[in-house]
């Protein structure tokens, strides 16, 4: 029984976390280990473990804030320079009054950061998140601090590695205009398009450390090529046609495109 009670104590802590993840921040759990009569097989006493959930009311989202120190030189250009950035989690798709589900809150925090990544701030990172349960109003308040980092405008592609693939082929995959704010979603689309060719073992895409003559940062693309040729052979036997041999040769980059 002592061992069961120790396991129960750990289980109750996990049960409280479950309640909180579904927005029941004033909920309680209790548990008890009870002795029971021997089983039908007569092999000694049994134990019954009971866990009772008392969830109480489900909390909803209260006031939220997204705090970020945008470079002072850019503030006068908003929203022309970098688009609309979130100031609350409601701007990231989690409206005030919605159930305070942990999964939804964390997803909204991720979307808030993604908004910076897609509006010119490729180095944006979430510095801290603070949550306060208001038991009087049954709400969850949140404050998210984001460090935007440098503002970057996208330039041409600067490629390194996989020289057998032509520059023009890769340049034709560019899906942004020079001078536009850095957009990580477009970068990920480029990555997927490159991966779909089957020509590269690894693909790394980051902003270059230098700017071009127009104040844009080239998109630094580092590629590691994959084998371009495949040779296969097979022996086979057919009961009607008899023995046979089959060979295949494939080149996935014959013309560099």
PDB file of C-alpha atoms in Angstrom, residues 7-108:
ATOM      1  CA  UNK A   7       2.617   6.299  -7.137  1.00  0.00           C
ATOM      2  CA  UNK A   8      -0.770   7.891  -6.469  1.00  0.00           C
ATOM      3  CA  UNK A   9       0.866  11.125  -5.280  1.00  0.00           C
ATOM      4  CA  UNK A  10       2.733  11.395  -8.600  1.00  0.00           C
ATOM      5  CA  UNK A  11      -0.443  10.573 -10.519  1.00  0.00           C
ATOM      6  CA  UNK A  12      -2.376  13.320  -8.724  1.00  0.00           C
ATOM      7  CA  UNK A  13       0.217  15.906  -9.776  1.00  0.00           C
ATOM      8  CA  UNK A  14      -0.192  14.765 -13.368  1.00  0.00           C
ATOM      9  CA  UNK A  15      -3.969  14.894 -12.993  1.00  0.00           C
ATOM     10  CA  UNK A  16      -3.764  18.553 -11.898  1.00  0.00           C
ATOM     11  CA  UNK A  17      -1.697  19.310 -14.983  1.00  0.00           C
ATOM     12  CA  UNK A  18      -4.394  17.679 -17.097  1.00  0.00           C
ATOM     13  CA  UNK A  19      -7.045  19.915 -15.524  1.00  0.00           C
ATOM     14  CA  UNK A  20      -4.951  23.017 -16.149  1.00  0.00           C
ATOM     15  CA  UNK A  21      -4.277  22.056 -19.765  1.00  0.00           C
ATOM     16  CA  UNK A  22      -8.021  22.062 -20.382  1.00  0.00           C
ATOM     17  CA  UNK A  23      -8.576  25.394 -18.656  1.00  0.00           C
ATOM     18  CA  UNK A  24      -9.754  24.206 -15.227  1.00  0.00           C
ATOM     19  CA  UNK A  25      -7.362  26.276 -13.137  1.00  0.00           C
ATOM     20  CA  UNK A  26      -9.397  26.109  -9.925  1.00  0.00           C
ATOM     21  CA  UNK A  27     -10.036  22.388 -10.276  1.00  0.00           C
ATOM     22  CA  UNK A  28      -8.977  19.883  -7.641  1.00  0.00           C
ATOM     23  CA  UNK A  29      -8.186  16.198  -7.612  1.00  0.00           C
ATOM     24  CA  UNK A  30      -8.080  13.761  -4.767  1.00  0.00           C
ATOM     25  CA  UNK A  31      -7.163  10.139  -4.475  1.00  0.00           C
ATOM     26  CA  UNK A  32      -7.217   7.266  -2.043  1.00  0.00           C
ATOM     27  CA  UNK A  33      -5.861   3.746  -1.787  1.00  0.00           C
ATOM     28  CA  UNK A  34      -8.351   1.357  -0.207  1.00  0.00           C
ATOM     29  CA  UNK A  35      -7.929  -2.228   0.881  1.00  0.00           C
ATOM     30  CA  UNK A  36     -10.437  -4.655  -0.544  1.00  0.00           C
ATOM     31  CA  UNK A  37     -11.446  -8.202   0.118  1.00  0.00           C
ATOM     32  CA  UNK A  38      -9.328 -11.013  -1.345  1.00  0.00           C
ATOM     33  CA  UNK A  39     -10.050 -11.947  -4.913  1.00  0.00           C
ATOM     34  CA  UNK A  40     -11.958 -15.025  -5.977  1.00  0.00           C
ATOM     35  CA  UNK A  41      -8.696 -16.881  -6.373  1.00  0.00           C
ATOM     36  CA  UNK A  42      -7.980 -16.287  -2.680  1.00  0.00           C
ATOM     37  CA  UNK A  43      -4.503 -14.910  -3.311  1.00  0.00           C
ATOM     38  CA  UNK A  44      -4.313 -12.306  -0.586  1.00  0.00           C
ATOM     39  CA  UNK A  45      -5.846  -8.830  -0.236  1.00  0.00           C
ATOM     40  CA  UNK A  46      -6.462  -6.490  -3.133  1.00  0.00           C
ATOM     41  CA  UNK A  47      -6.155  -2.693  -3.318  1.00  0.00           C
ATOM     42  CA  UNK A  48      -8.487  -0.268  -5.071  1.00  0.00           C
ATOM     43  CA  UNK A  49      -7.074   3.095  -6.175  1.00  0.00           C
ATOM     44  CA  UNK A  50      -9.619   5.887  -6.633  1.00  0.00           C
ATOM     45  CA  UNK A  51      -8.913   9.213  -8.335  1.00  0.00           C
ATOM     46  CA  UNK A  52     -11.669  11.829  -8.271  1.00  0.00           C
ATOM     47  CA  UNK A  53     -11.635  14.929 -10.504  1.00  0.00           C
ATOM     48  CA  UNK A  54     -13.406  18.094  -9.294  1.00  0.00           C
ATOM     49  CA  UNK A  55     -12.850  20.320 -12.328  1.00  0.00           C
ATOM     50  CA  UNK A  56     -14.935  23.346 -11.401  1.00  0.00           C
ATOM     51  CA  UNK A  57     -15.531  26.052 -14.042  1.00  0.00           C
ATOM     52  CA  UNK A  58     -13.511  26.219 -17.229  1.00  0.00           C
ATOM     53  CA  UNK A  59     -11.503  29.439 -17.543  1.00  0.00           C
ATOM     54  CA  UNK A  60     -11.503  31.606 -20.652  1.00  0.00           C
ATOM     55  CA  UNK A  61      -8.860  33.884 -22.149  1.00  0.00           C
ATOM     56  CA  UNK A  62      -8.559  37.289 -20.534  1.00  0.00           C
ATOM     57  CA  UNK A  63      -6.314  40.196 -21.454  1.00  0.00           C
ATOM     58  CA  UNK A  64      -3.151  39.273 -23.362  1.00  0.00           C
ATOM     59  CA  UNK A  65      -0.151  41.261 -24.564  1.00  0.00           C
ATOM     60  CA  UNK A  66       2.621  40.648 -27.067  1.00  0.00           C
ATOM     61  CA  UNK A  67       5.559  42.923 -26.273  1.00  0.00           C
ATOM     62  CA  UNK A  68       8.375  43.473 -28.774  1.00  0.00           C
ATOM     63  CA  UNK A  69      10.956  46.212 -29.162  1.00  0.00           C
ATOM     64  CA  UNK A  70      10.927  47.021 -32.872  1.00  0.00           C
ATOM     65  CA  UNK A  71      14.000  49.017 -33.995  1.00  0.00           C
ATOM     66  CA  UNK A  72      13.276  52.730 -33.556  1.00  0.00           C
ATOM     67  CA  UNK A  73      14.309  53.513 -37.129  1.00  0.00           C
ATOM     68  CA  UNK A  74      11.434  51.382 -38.431  1.00  0.00           C
ATOM     69  CA  UNK A  75       8.611  52.625 -36.231  1.00  0.00           C
ATOM     70  CA  UNK A  76       7.855  55.600 -38.461  1.00  0.00           C
ATOM     71  CA  UNK A  77       7.443  53.268 -41.453  1.00  0.00           C
ATOM     72  CA  UNK A  78       4.846  50.956 -39.862  1.00  0.00           C
ATOM     73  CA  UNK A  79       3.039  49.198 -41.408  1.00  0.00           C
ATOM     74  CA  UNK A  80       4.682  49.947 -44.764  1.00  0.00           C
ATOM     75  CA  UNK A  81       8.044  48.438 -43.847  1.00  0.00           C
ATOM     76  CA  UNK A  82       7.056  45.208 -42.160  1.00  0.00           C
ATOM     77  CA  UNK A  83       3.295  44.756 -42.120  1.00  0.00           C
ATOM     78  CA  UNK A  84       1.021  44.370 -39.119  1.00  0.00           C
ATOM     79  CA  UNK A  85       2.637  42.681 -36.144  1.00  0.00           C
ATOM     80  CA  UNK A  86       0.604  41.154 -33.277  1.00  0.00           C
ATOM     81  CA  UNK A  87       0.075  43.181 -30.124  1.00  0.00           C
ATOM     82  CA  UNK A  88      -2.142  40.581 -28.428  1.00  0.00           C
ATOM     83  CA  UNK A  89      -2.739  36.855 -28.808  1.00  0.00           C
ATOM     84  CA  UNK A  90      -6.069  37.792 -30.359  1.00  0.00           C
ATOM     85  CA  UNK A  91      -4.021  39.139 -33.283  1.00  0.00           C
ATOM     86  CA  UNK A  92      -2.506  35.643 -33.479  1.00  0.00           C
ATOM     87  CA  UNK A  93      -5.872  33.897 -33.650  1.00  0.00           C
ATOM     88  CA  UNK A  94      -6.767  33.367 -29.968  1.00  0.00           C
ATOM     89  CA  UNK A  95      -9.551  35.780 -29.104  1.00  0.00           C
ATOM     90  CA  UNK A  96     -10.408  37.016 -25.643  1.00  0.00           C
ATOM     91  CA  UNK A  97     -13.222  34.924 -24.188  1.00  0.00           C
ATOM     92  CA  UNK A  98     -12.216  31.656 -25.869  1.00  0.00           C
ATOM     93  CA  UNK A  99     -11.545  28.621 -23.643  1.00  0.00           C
ATOM     94  CA  UNK A 100      -8.069  28.777 -22.102  1.00  0.00           C
ATOM     95  CA  UNK A 101      -6.829  25.481 -23.520  1.00  0.00           C
ATOM     96  CA  UNK A 102      -3.077  25.035 -23.131  1.00  0.00           C
ATOM     97  CA  UNK A 103      -2.589  23.655 -26.650  1.00  0.00           C
ATOM     98  CA  UNK A 104      -4.400  26.665 -28.164  1.00  0.00           C
ATOM     99  CA  UNK A 105      -2.432  29.135 -26.052  1.00  0.00           C
ATOM    100  CA  UNK A 106       0.930  27.614 -27.024  1.00  0.00           C
ATOM    101  CA  UNK A 107      -0.096  27.530 -30.688  1.00  0.00           C
ATOM    102  CA  UNK A 108      -1.033  31.222 -30.541  1.00  0.00           C
TER     103      UNK A 108
END
